[in-house]
């Protein structure tokens, strides 16, 4: 047997080490961040913090939760995620159901949708459209443009296609309408797929930052990801919101770390669900029978 | 709009039509051609690395027999895929900075000068590519791992009887079985050849690295929003979309022909 | 069963919609229409919607304060009956310009009052027809003391005048302070050198600073002159190399339009630049200059001076405050301020003079210019030493009274601050208004005027080296040249200017770095003219021949 050979054993040792290192590398940066957020200013600025808090304190979190702008942005993010997922799922499942059938013009329609996936009007035209529709500075500017994702549509459509035609035919004979068939047969049967796509849309909304930057004219209306972008990348001291006396005790890096970390908590929270469904979802969606 | 000297306050009807002038300028401006080149270079390397590495990692991970360890590694490696680039940029700016963690190791252990990963034009592309790989390889790996898991064990048994060692098995059984999936993924990514990653680069770049890091999307953003060259910016975007569309049509055909895979 | 579920979904969706309507477009305020001015106060209060670029350098807000709710906005609401509400906010200038450009691109309302810091953007705003023509308002509402100031700077109106109509107002026009040369005096003393006054002497000094170990540590780790070339070779504020160019080109300094033989020419393409570039190239090769000058922004190029590696830097007098850490960091370090060197012809060297930073513009539908001028005039109280702002804008923010005496050092406040919170953080403008040319108060103090008013007191509290610098810059204010062209960008500029400037920066840098021979300069000049420079020059000279600001000034009552 191959795994008894000397060469394979050496390989196996190296392989284990390599993979463990790689896996840790995916996780340690987050741990570093977490450690920083709980450490004192001197420790953070002096570069003493690696993966464990030094001089443990929770000031950065207290400060962040008392930051009106941060909490406001968090609320906007929650709203857009909930709303965006609901609307997105509704649009995609209904369209996906229709497109999973063969009908005249289906292919043409499909190409049109794919066309939108690839051929966006561009930054300025999109902006002008949103602005002319009066959506600017409203949450709809964040929710509506992404509601119809062609990529997710394709996934869900492929899901629906795997459901045996016989079921639908039987239901028709029982006098069920398209709507009943859709909600009582198709949706329940493709639950793993729906869960996957739903989670994808959720994560997408939670992480999306550029639209907020573009469509909101003041920082109070930014979703959390856009808010973070200004703090972390544009380095806006304003949104770190430290008063001079606090700056003496608290490191800006701790605040940033706390803010980044809090923003990833929802992702980490849904992660187990993602994991449960998404392998199935992805593989099923991509590899049709 | 791409064919106009567009002014928002004049609208589509009022702005001057200038034919292909905006498109001609794409090839006259050094910055524009440079952005196109950068996009191609970064995207092509990302695509290649993004296909090869997950395959290798999937095969390697498949060699691990301890189910618990295998599961934990799986769980950890695709966590970064779900983090936003803003978050990752935040972490990177911190640990790759001149006095960040990585540089502290470099200066402390090797005693050399700190390296400015995000500010050195020669290092910016590698930094972008490696961080993209870090974020996304886990995701691709899962797909390949599922494919490997789906291989009929009798193939392995048969090859073992033929006296094949593990390398030969991987070469003659595992890889060929993965091939359809690899082709599908590779062709699908062809459409993204001009997508070098706006989210990533926008959050990481700075004027120091425009020469190697400025891509079409960031260039469009700057020329249309910062300099008010609306028509030109739109033309560059249109140019990009056009090429992507052609490539996706080609990849659709290739996937259909070689892997008998219909994308939709 | 099914119906019930759908019902719940619908209910949830409706609820959400209701909630969200709340966070919708509440931001846009009605422009100030009502409100009557009685005894210098509006009752009921008026609200002005403003656009604002936050000034990151003006300290930080105290707990609970913000751009719309701080000590000054409360003062204005209470004393003037004017509230300001920020509807467009940008962190840094790029961010602010983007927001403003987006507002212009879409169809949403512009704020009532907003600063514009970019001439292309100002031009686009005027062309869009969405900003207000204000010549009659200036004539009617601008207080006399402000008129006196604007009368001195008619050229500041150039970019905002179209066909005799006025669409904006320079923000606090004033001749800025000129640049001085900061030198490590201790190095000069140690090597028995005098401060340089000519290009030859300058070369001697930087050579000595590089090769004769001025810091005495036995290592060759120092050099002569640090400056920034990243954004062009005329930064105009700190880390500026323009002195070296002007030594050869005189008034035709790089990146500026000046008259030459009766015509406007662009300073970067006059022949003499070649000699300056040759000099800089030689110095660079010999190690007298900052090794990374082409990648360092103006602010980053100071670091070497602060760390005690570089011996000379050129910048505005307050630069001293930013680099004086070297006197703390390095034992015996001492900085002194000197005038910039003379040119090869014996003339002084020239530098860019700035008269204003940006323009106020107003929404076409804004109809309370009187309120704006009331508030704006109050902000000038600090400069004139009148009204409520004798020493500064707010006690405990930008000054404090300790033991009955005004104190300007934030560390010595009753409640010490890391940095003073300037008016730029509190008001609708980030620029501090001032009445006299910059540096005059220092000049007066140096000539024995007693520090009586707030402005003089504040100047008097500065460090001696800064004071010296201001006096030098005030005495040499004739060497400050505001650009002769400050009109709207011409058509060819709009399409080609960015490319031309990039070409210019690259050529200069490559020659200095010896990546290209000196002759590359000639090729650059030829290309510059061929790729649009010719047309731009023509267009600018047409503009120059046509500008007639006098008539407009008369119309505004500014003559």
PDB file of C-alpha atoms in Angstrom, chain B residues 6-10 21 25 28-31 34 207-208 219 221-230, chain C residues 94 97-98 101-102 104-106 120 124-125 127-130 230 295-296 494-496 498-499 502 531:
ATOM      1  CA  UNK B   6     -20.834  64.559 -22.372  1.00  0.00           C
ATOM      2  CA  UNK B   7     -21.851  67.274 -19.938  1.00  0.00           C
ATOM      3  CA  UNK B   8     -24.426  66.143 -17.377  1.00  0.00           C
ATOM      4  CA  UNK B   9     -26.249  69.459 -17.314  1.00  0.00           C
ATOM      5  CA  UNK B  10     -26.709  69.370 -21.083  1.00  0.00           C
ATOM      6  CA  UNK B  21     -12.850  60.591 -30.547  1.00  0.00           C
ATOM      7  CA  UNK B  25      -8.017  58.846 -26.967  1.00  0.00           C
ATOM      8  CA  UNK B  28      -3.334  57.985 -27.346  1.00  0.00           C
ATOM      9  CA  UNK B  29      -3.162  58.421 -23.598  1.00  0.00           C
ATOM     10  CA  UNK B  30      -0.228  56.696 -22.001  1.00  0.00           C
ATOM     11  CA  UNK B  31      -2.140  56.367 -18.765  1.00  0.00           C
ATOM     12  CA  UNK B  34      -0.915  51.527 -19.188  1.00  0.00           C
ATOM     13  CA  UNK B 207      -0.441  57.279  -6.649  1.00  0.00           C
ATOM     14  CA  UNK B 208       2.972  55.717  -6.018  1.00  0.00           C
ATOM     15  CA  UNK B 219      -8.749  54.620 -14.178  1.00  0.00           C
ATOM     16  CA  UNK B 221     -13.291  56.004 -11.776  1.00  0.00           C
ATOM     17  CA  UNK B 222     -10.635  58.679 -11.640  1.00  0.00           C
ATOM     18  CA  UNK B 223     -11.102  60.103 -15.101  1.00  0.00           C
ATOM     19  CA  UNK B 224     -14.862  60.320 -14.885  1.00  0.00           C
ATOM     20  CA  UNK B 225     -15.378  61.245 -11.281  1.00  0.00           C
ATOM     21  CA  UNK B 226     -12.267  63.134 -10.337  1.00  0.00           C
ATOM     22  CA  UNK B 227     -11.534  64.849 -13.625  1.00  0.00           C
ATOM     23  CA  UNK B 228     -15.025  65.116 -15.045  1.00  0.00           C
ATOM     24  CA  UNK B 229     -14.163  63.384 -18.337  1.00  0.00           C
ATOM     25  CA  UNK B 230     -17.555  61.722 -18.423  1.00  0.00           C
TER      26      UNK B 230
ATOM     27  CA  UNK C  94     -10.302  64.436  -3.371  1.00  0.00           C
ATOM     28  CA  UNK C  97     -14.400  67.103  -5.026  1.00  0.00           C
ATOM     29  CA  UNK C  98     -15.849  63.704  -5.892  1.00  0.00           C
ATOM     30  CA  UNK C 101     -18.891  66.343  -8.877  1.00  0.00           C
ATOM     31  CA  UNK C 102     -21.422  63.607  -8.222  1.00  0.00           C
ATOM     32  CA  UNK C 104     -23.389  68.038 -10.256  1.00  0.00           C
ATOM     33  CA  UNK C 105     -23.573  64.871 -12.333  1.00  0.00           C
ATOM     34  CA  UNK C 106     -26.908  63.818 -10.941  1.00  0.00           C
ATOM     35  CA  UNK C 120     -12.315  72.514 -13.641  1.00  0.00           C
ATOM     36  CA  UNK C 124     -18.392  72.856 -14.906  1.00  0.00           C
ATOM     37  CA  UNK C 125     -20.596  74.183 -12.130  1.00  0.00           C
ATOM     38  CA  UNK C 127     -21.599  75.974 -17.170  1.00  0.00           C
ATOM     39  CA  UNK C 128     -24.331  73.846 -15.646  1.00  0.00           C
ATOM     40  CA  UNK C 129     -26.297  76.973 -14.824  1.00  0.00           C
ATOM     41  CA  UNK C 130     -26.984  75.706 -11.337  1.00  0.00           C
ATOM     42  CA  UNK C 230       6.173  63.814  -6.965  1.00  0.00           C
ATOM     43  CA  UNK C 295       8.160  59.422  -4.995  1.00  0.00           C
ATOM     44  CA  UNK C 296       7.716  61.629  -1.954  1.00  0.00           C
ATOM     45  CA  UNK C 494      -9.767  70.099 -20.468  1.00  0.00           C
ATOM     46  CA  UNK C 495      -8.844  67.294 -22.801  1.00  0.00           C
ATOM     47  CA  UNK C 496      -5.063  67.368 -22.818  1.00  0.00           C
ATOM     48  CA  UNK C 498      -3.466  66.038 -17.549  1.00  0.00           C
ATOM     49  CA  UNK C 499      -1.428  64.236 -20.163  1.00  0.00           C
ATOM     50  CA  UNK C 502       2.262  63.901 -16.626  1.00  0.00           C
ATOM     51  CA  UNK C 531       0.469  67.446 -28.203  1.00  0.00           C
TER      52      UNK C 531
END
